[in-house]
Short mmCIF file of C-alpha atoms and ligand atoms in Angstrom, two decimals:
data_model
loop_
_atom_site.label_atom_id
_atom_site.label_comp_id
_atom_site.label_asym_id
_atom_site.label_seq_id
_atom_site.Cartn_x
_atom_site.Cartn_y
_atom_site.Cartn_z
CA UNK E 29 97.40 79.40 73.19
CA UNK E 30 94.84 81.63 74.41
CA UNK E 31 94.70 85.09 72.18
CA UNK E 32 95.88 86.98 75.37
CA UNK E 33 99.13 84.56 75.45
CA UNK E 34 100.00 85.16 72.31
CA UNK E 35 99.70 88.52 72.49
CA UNK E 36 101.73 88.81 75.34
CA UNK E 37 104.42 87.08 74.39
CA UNK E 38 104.58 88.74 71.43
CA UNK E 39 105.03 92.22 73.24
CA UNK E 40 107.18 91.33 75.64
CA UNK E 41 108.99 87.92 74.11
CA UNK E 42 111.18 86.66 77.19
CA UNK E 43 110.26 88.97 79.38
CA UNK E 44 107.07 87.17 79.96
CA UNK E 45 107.08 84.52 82.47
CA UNK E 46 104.74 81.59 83.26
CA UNK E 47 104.78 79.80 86.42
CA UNK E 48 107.07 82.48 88.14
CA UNK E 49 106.92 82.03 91.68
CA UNK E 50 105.67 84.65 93.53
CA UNK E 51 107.63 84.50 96.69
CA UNK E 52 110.50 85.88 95.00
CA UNK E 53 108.80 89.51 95.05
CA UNK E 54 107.34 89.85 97.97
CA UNK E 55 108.75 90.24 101.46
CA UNK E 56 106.78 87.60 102.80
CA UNK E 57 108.72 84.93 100.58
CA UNK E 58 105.95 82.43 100.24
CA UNK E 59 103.19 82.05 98.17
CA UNK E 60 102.63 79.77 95.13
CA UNK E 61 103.17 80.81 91.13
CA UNK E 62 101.88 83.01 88.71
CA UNK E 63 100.51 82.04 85.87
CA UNK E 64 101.43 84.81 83.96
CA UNK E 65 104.26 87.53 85.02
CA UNK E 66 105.27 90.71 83.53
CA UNK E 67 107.80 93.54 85.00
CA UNK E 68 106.16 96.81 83.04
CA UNK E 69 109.49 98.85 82.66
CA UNK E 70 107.49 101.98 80.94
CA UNK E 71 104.00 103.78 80.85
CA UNK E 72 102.98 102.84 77.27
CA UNK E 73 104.11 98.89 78.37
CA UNK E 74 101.79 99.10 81.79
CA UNK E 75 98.87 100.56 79.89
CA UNK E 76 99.05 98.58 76.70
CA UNK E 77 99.06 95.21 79.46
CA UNK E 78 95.95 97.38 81.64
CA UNK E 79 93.91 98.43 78.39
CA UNK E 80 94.71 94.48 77.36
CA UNK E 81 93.36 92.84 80.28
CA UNK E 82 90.16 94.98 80.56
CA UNK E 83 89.40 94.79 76.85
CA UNK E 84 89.64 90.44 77.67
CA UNK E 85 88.08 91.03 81.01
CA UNK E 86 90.88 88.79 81.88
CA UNK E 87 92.19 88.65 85.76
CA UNK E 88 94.64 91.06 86.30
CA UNK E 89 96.69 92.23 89.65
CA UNK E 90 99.30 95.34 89.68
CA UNK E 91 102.36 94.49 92.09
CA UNK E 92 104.16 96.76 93.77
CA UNK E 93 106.73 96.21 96.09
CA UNK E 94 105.31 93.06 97.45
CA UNK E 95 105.82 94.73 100.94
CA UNK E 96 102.45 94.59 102.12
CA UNK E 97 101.22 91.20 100.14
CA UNK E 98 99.80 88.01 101.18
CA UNK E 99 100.14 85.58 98.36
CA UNK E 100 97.81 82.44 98.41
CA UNK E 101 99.64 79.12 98.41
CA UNK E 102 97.92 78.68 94.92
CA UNK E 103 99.43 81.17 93.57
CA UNK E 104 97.69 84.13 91.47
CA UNK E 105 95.47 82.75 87.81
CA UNK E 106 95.90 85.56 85.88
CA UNK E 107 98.39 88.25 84.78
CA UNK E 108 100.85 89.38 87.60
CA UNK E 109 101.91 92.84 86.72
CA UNK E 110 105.09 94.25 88.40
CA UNK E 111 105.84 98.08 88.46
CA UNK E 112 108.86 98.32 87.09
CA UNK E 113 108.58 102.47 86.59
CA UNK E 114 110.91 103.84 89.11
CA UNK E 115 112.54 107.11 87.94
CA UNK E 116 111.58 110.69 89.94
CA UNK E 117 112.78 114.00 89.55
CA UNK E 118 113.36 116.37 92.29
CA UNK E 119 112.56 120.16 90.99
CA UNK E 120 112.63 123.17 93.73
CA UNK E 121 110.42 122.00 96.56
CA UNK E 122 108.26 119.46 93.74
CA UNK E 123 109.42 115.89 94.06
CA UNK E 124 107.68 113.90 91.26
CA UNK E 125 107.51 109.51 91.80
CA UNK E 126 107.02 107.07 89.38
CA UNK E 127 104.42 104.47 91.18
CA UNK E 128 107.46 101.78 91.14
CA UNK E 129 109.84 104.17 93.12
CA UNK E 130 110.78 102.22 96.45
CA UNK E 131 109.29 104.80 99.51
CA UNK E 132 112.29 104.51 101.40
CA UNK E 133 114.78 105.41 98.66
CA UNK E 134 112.56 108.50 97.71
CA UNK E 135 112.61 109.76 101.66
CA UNK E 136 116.53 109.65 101.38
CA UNK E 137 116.72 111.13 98.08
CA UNK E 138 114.53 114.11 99.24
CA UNK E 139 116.68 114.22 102.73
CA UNK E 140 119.66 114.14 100.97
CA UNK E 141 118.05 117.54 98.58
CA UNK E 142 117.15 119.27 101.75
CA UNK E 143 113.35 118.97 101.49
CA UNK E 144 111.36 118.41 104.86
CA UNK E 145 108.13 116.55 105.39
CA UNK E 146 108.85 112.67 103.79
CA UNK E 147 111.43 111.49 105.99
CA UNK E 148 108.77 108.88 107.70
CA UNK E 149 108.69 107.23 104.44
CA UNK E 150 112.29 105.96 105.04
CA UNK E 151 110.26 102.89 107.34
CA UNK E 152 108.54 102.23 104.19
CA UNK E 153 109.80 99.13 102.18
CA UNK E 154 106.99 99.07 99.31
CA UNK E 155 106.53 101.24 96.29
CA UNK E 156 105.34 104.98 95.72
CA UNK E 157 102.40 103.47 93.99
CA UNK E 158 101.46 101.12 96.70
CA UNK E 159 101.67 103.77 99.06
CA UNK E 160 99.37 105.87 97.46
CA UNK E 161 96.82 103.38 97.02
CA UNK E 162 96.76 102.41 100.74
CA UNK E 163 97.56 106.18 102.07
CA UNK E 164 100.58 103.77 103.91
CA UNK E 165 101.37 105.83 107.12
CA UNK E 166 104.09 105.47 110.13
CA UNK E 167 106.42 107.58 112.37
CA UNK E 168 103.72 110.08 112.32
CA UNK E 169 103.41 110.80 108.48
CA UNK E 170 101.12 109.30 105.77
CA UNK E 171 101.34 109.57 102.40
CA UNK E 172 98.02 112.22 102.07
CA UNK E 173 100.33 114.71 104.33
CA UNK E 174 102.18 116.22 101.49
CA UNK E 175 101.03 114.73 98.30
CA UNK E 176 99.33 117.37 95.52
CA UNK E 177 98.01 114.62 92.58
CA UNK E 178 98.57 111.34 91.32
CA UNK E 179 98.47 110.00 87.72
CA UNK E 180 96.26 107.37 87.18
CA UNK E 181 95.45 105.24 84.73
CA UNK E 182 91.25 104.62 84.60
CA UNK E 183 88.91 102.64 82.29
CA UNK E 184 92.11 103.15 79.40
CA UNK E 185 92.18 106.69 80.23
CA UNK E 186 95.60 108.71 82.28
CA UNK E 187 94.12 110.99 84.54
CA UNK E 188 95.27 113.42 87.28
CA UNK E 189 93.63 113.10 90.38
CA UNK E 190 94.48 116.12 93.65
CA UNK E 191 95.01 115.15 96.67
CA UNK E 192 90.77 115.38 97.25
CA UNK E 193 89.83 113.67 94.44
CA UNK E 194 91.56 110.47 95.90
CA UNK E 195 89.54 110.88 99.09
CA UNK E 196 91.92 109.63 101.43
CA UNK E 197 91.24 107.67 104.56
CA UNK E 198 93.04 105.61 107.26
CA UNK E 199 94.97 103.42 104.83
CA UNK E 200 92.47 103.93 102.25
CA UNK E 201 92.07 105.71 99.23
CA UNK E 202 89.49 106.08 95.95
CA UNK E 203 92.06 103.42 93.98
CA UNK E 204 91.27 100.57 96.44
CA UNK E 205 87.68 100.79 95.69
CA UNK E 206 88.38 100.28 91.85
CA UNK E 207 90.50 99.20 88.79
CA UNK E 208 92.42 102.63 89.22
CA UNK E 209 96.42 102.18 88.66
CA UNK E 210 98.84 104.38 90.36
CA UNK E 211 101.27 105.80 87.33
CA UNK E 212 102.54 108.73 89.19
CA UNK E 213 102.68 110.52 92.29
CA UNK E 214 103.38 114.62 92.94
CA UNK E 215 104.70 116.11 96.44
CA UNK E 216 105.27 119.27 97.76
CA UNK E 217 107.74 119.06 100.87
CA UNK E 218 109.14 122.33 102.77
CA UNK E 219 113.01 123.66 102.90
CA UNK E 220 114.79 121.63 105.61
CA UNK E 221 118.29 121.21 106.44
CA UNK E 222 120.27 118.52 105.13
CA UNK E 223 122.24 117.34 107.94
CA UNK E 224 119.20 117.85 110.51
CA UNK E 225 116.99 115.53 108.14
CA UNK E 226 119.78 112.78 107.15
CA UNK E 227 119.85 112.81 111.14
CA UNK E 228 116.23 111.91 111.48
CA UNK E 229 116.19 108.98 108.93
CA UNK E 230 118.46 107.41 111.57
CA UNK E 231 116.91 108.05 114.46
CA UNK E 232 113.15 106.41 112.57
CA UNK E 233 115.45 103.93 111.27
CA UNK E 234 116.75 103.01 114.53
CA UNK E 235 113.42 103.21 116.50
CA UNK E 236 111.86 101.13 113.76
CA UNK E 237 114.39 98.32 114.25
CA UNK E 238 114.12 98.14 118.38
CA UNK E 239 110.29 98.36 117.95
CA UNK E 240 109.99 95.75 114.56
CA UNK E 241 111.15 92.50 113.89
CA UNK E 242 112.90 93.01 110.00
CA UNK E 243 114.56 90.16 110.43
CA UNK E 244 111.93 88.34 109.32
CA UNK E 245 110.08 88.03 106.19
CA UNK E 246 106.48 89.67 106.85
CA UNK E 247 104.01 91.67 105.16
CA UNK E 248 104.48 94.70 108.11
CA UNK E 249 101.64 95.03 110.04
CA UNK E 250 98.80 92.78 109.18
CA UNK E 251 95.56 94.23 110.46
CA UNK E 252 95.11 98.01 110.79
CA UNK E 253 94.59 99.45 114.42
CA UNK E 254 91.34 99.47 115.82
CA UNK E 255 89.43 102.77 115.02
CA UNK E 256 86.72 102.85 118.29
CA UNK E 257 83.54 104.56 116.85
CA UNK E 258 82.44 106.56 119.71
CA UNK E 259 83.59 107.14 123.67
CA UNK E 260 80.15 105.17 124.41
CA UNK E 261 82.40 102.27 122.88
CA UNK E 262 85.72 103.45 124.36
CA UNK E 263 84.07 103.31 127.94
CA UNK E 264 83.27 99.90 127.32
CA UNK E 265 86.43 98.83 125.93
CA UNK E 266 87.82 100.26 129.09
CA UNK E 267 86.03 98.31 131.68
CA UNK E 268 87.68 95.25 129.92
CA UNK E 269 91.05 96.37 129.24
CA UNK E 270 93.32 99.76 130.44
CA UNK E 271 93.55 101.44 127.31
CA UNK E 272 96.83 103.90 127.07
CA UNK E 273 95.85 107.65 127.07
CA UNK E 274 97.64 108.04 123.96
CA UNK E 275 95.34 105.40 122.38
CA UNK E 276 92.25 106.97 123.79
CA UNK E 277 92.87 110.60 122.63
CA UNK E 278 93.46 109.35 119.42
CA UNK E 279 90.56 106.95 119.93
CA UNK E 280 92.41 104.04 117.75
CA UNK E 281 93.59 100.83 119.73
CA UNK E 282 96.80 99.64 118.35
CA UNK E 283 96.48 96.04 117.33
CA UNK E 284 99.77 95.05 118.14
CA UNK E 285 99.16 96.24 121.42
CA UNK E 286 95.65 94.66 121.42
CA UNK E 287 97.33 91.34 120.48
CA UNK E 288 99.74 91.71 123.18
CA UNK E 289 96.82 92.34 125.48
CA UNK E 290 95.38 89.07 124.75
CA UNK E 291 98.25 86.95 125.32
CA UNK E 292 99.01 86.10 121.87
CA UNK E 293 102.50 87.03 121.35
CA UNK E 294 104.68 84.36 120.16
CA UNK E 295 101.68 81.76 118.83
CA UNK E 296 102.47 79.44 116.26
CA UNK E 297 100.91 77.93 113.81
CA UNK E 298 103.24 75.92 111.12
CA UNK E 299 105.93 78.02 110.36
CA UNK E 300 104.58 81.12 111.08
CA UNK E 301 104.54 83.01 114.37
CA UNK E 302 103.09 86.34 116.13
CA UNK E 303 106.40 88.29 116.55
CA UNK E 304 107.38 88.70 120.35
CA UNK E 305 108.82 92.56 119.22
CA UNK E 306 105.52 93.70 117.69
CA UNK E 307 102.19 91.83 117.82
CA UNK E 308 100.96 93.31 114.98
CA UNK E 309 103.52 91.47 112.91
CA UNK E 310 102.76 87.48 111.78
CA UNK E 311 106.63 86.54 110.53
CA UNK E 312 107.63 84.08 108.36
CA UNK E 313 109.75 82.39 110.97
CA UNK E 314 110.10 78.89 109.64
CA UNK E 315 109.18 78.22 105.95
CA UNK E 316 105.57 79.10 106.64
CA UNK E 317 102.79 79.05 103.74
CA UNK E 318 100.21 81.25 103.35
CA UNK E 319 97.95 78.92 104.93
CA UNK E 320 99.95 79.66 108.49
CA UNK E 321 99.98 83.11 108.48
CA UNK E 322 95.83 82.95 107.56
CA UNK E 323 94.98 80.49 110.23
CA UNK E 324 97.06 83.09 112.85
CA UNK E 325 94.92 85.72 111.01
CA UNK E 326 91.89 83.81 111.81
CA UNK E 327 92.02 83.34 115.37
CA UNK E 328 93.66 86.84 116.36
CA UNK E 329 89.95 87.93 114.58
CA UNK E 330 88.36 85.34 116.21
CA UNK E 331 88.96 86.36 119.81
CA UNK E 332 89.34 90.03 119.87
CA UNK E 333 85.73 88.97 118.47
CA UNK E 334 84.67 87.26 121.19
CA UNK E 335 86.61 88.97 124.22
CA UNK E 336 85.90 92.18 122.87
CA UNK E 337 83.54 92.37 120.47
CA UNK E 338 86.24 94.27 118.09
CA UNK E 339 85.95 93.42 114.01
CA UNK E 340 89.59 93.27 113.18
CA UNK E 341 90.24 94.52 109.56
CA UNK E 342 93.48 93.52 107.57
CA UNK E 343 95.86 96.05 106.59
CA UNK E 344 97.43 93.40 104.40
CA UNK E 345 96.80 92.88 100.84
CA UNK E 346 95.57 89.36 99.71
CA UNK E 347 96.89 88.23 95.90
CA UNK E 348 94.51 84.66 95.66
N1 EPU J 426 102.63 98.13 121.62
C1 EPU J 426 102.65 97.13 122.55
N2 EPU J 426 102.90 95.86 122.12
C2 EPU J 426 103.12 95.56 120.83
C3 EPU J 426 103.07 96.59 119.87
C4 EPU J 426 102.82 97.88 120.29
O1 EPU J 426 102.46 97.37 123.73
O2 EPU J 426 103.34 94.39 120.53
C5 EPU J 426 102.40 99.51 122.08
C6 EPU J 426 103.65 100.36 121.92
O3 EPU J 426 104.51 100.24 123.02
C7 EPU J 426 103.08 101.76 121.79
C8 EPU J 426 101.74 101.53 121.09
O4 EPU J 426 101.43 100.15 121.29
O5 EPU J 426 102.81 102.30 123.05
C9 EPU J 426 101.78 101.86 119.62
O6 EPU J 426 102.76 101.05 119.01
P1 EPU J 426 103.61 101.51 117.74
O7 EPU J 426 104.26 102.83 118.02
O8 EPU J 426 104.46 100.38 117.33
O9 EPU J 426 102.54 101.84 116.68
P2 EPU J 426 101.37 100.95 116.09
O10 EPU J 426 100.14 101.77 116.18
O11 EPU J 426 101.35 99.59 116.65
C10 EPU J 426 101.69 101.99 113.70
C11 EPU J 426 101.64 101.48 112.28
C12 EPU J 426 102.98 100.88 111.89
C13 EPU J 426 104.07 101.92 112.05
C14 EPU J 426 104.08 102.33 113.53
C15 EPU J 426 105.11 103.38 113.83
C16 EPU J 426 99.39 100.65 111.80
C17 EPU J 426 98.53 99.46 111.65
N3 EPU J 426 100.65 100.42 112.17
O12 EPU J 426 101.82 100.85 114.55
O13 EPU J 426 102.88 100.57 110.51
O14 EPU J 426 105.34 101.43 111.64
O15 EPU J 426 102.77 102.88 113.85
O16 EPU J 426 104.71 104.61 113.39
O17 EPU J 426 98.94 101.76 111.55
C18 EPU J 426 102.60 98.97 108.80
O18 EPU J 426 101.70 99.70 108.40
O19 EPU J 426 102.98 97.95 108.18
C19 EPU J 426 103.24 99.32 110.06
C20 EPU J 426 104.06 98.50 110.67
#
C-alpha cells in the first residue's frame, strides 16, 4: 500500500472505493473504472483529499455531475473525487450553491421562491460546480448572467473569487485553466412571480425535449458552436453553406446545425450514433464505449476540417 492508500482509507474507511466503475456517475454510462473513488460529503473532507493529492502530486480529477463527461474506456488512474456538497440556502434575492447542487433542482427551488433570472438552468442536468467551471449556458442564460462570487479552493487556500475575477468566456472560465475547485457559488436573481416562472420551467422543459434526444445516455452537446472570427470569414463560410441570419448576427454557427449541414445525422460507429433530433448530440444508443463516441468525434472534426476549414472544439469534458 502506497502512503496515499493508506491514508485514504483511513479517512474515509468504506467509503473509499477501488475499481468503481465510472459509468455509474455519469450520463454517458460507459467508461472503464477508477482506481480510486471518493464521494466528498463536506468542505473539510474535499480539501483534506485536494491539499492530499497536491502535497503527493498524485493524479487527481473533481466529478461533478458526470453530465458533461467523457470517460476513457480505461478508466481514470488516480483519485476520482465526487462532489457530494449539495445544500443551498435561499436568503431575500441571494441564493447561495454548494458546487454539488444539481442546476436543475436549484432553477426550481429559486422558481418555486419567486426569484427571476435562473430558470434556464432547469435544462441543466450537471452540478452548480460544473457549471461554474464551464460558464454552462442554454435557453438564453449562462451561468456568468447572474452569478456575484464563487468559493474556491486554490493551491490549499479557500478563496472568493467575483464574477470578474473568474473571467468568464463562452463555456470557459479562470478554473478550467488550473487546479482551481469550485466549493461554492453566490447569485443574485430579481423578484418574479411564482406561477409566471413555474410556467416557464415547462415551457424550456418542453422545448428542450422536442429539440433533444434525453432518451439517451449522452454527455449533451459535444463540441461547442462555431465562434466565426471575423465577417471576412463569415463571407466565406457563406459562399459554401446558407448560414441562418440568426447564426450570422450572432456570428456563432451552431454545430448541431453544422453537422446536420454535412449530412451526418444518424452515423454510426459501434454503438454510438449522431442523434437524428440534434446533431450536436453523439448518444449512447447501443452499449457504445468511449472509443465510439471518439471515433464519431474524430471524423465530425475531420470534415468540417476539410469542407470548411472550421477547427471544431469539444464542449465535452474528457476523464482519461
Ligand atoms: N439546428 C439544426 N439541426 C440540428 C440542431 C440544430 O438545424 O441538428 C438548428 C436549430 O433548428 C436552430 C439552430 O440550429 O435553428 C440552433 O439550435 P439550438 O436552438 O438547438 O441551439 P444550439 O446552438 O444548437 C445551444 C447549446 C445547447 C442548448 C441549446 C438551447 C451549445 C454548444 N449548445 O445549442 O446546450 O441546450 O443552445 O439553448 O452552446 C449543451 O451545452 O450541452 C447543450 C445542449
Amino acid at each position: 500500500m502506497t502512503n496515499i492508500d493508506a491514508e485514504l482509507e483511513g479517512k474515509f474507511g468504506d467509503r473509499l472505493k477501488r475499481g468503481e466503475p465510472l459509468a455509474k456517475h455519469v450520463n454517458y454510462r460507459l467508461g472503464g473504472p477508477a482506481e480510486w473513488f471518493i464521494e466528498v460529503k463536506t468542505l473539510e473532507e474535499l480539501k483534506w483529499t485536494v491539499d492530499l493529492m497536491q502535497e503527493y502530486s498524485f493524479p487527481y480529477v473533481i466529478l461533478g455531475g458526470g453530465s458533461n463527461t467523457l470517460v476513457s474506456d480505461n478508466g481514470y488512474k488516480g483519485v476520482v473525487i465526487k462532489i457530494g456538497l449539495r445544500n443551498f440556502e435561499i436568503e431575500g434575492n441571494t441564493v447561495a450553491a454548494d458546487a454539488g447542487v444539481i442546476s436543475a433542482s436549484l432553477a426550481r427551488a429559486t422558481a418555486n421562491a419567486g426569484l427571476a433570472g435562473f430558470t434556464w438552468a432547469i435544462s441543466l442536468p450537471g452540478t452548480i460546480g460544473g457549471a461554474v467551471r464551464g460558464n454552462a449556458g442554454c435557453f438564453g442564460g449562462e451561468i456568468r448572467d447572474a452569478l456575484i462570487h464563487a468559493t474556491i479552493l486554490r493551491d490549499g487556500e479557500i478563496v472568493e473569487l467575483a464574477n470578474a475575477d473568474l473571467k468568464f468566456g463562452y463555456r470557459d472560465s479562470i478554473i478550467k485553466h488550473n487546479q482551481d475547485t469550485v466549493l461554492q457559488a453566490t447569485f443574485k436573481l430579481e423578484k418574479g412571480d411564482a406561477e409566471k416562472l413555474k410556467a416557464e420551467l415547462a415551457e424550456t422543459l418542453a422545448s428542450r425535449k422536442d429539440t433533444q434526444p434525453l432518451y439517451a445516455g449522452s454527455a449533451g452537446c459535444i463540441f461547442k458552436n462555431y465562434e466565426v472570427a471575423d465577417q471576412a470569414e463569415m463571407d466565406a463560410l457563406n459562399e459554401k453553406l446558407i448560414i441562418p441570419q440568426a447564426m450570422q448576427k450572432a456570428m456563432r454557427i451552431s454545430s448541431g446545425w453544422l453537422i446536420e449541414q454535412m449530412g451526418l445525422k444518424g452515423l454510426e460507429i459501434g454503438g454510438a450514433k449522431i442523434s437524428m433530433e440534434h446533431g450536436n448530440f453523439i448518444i449512447n444508443s447501443e452499449q457504445a464505449t468511449a472509443s465510439d463516441v471518439l471515433a464519431i468525434i474524430n471524423h465530425v472534426k475531420e470534415e468540417a476540417k476539410k469542407r470548411f476549414d472550421i477547427e471544431m472544439e469539444e464542449e465535452v469534458q474528457y476523464i482519461e
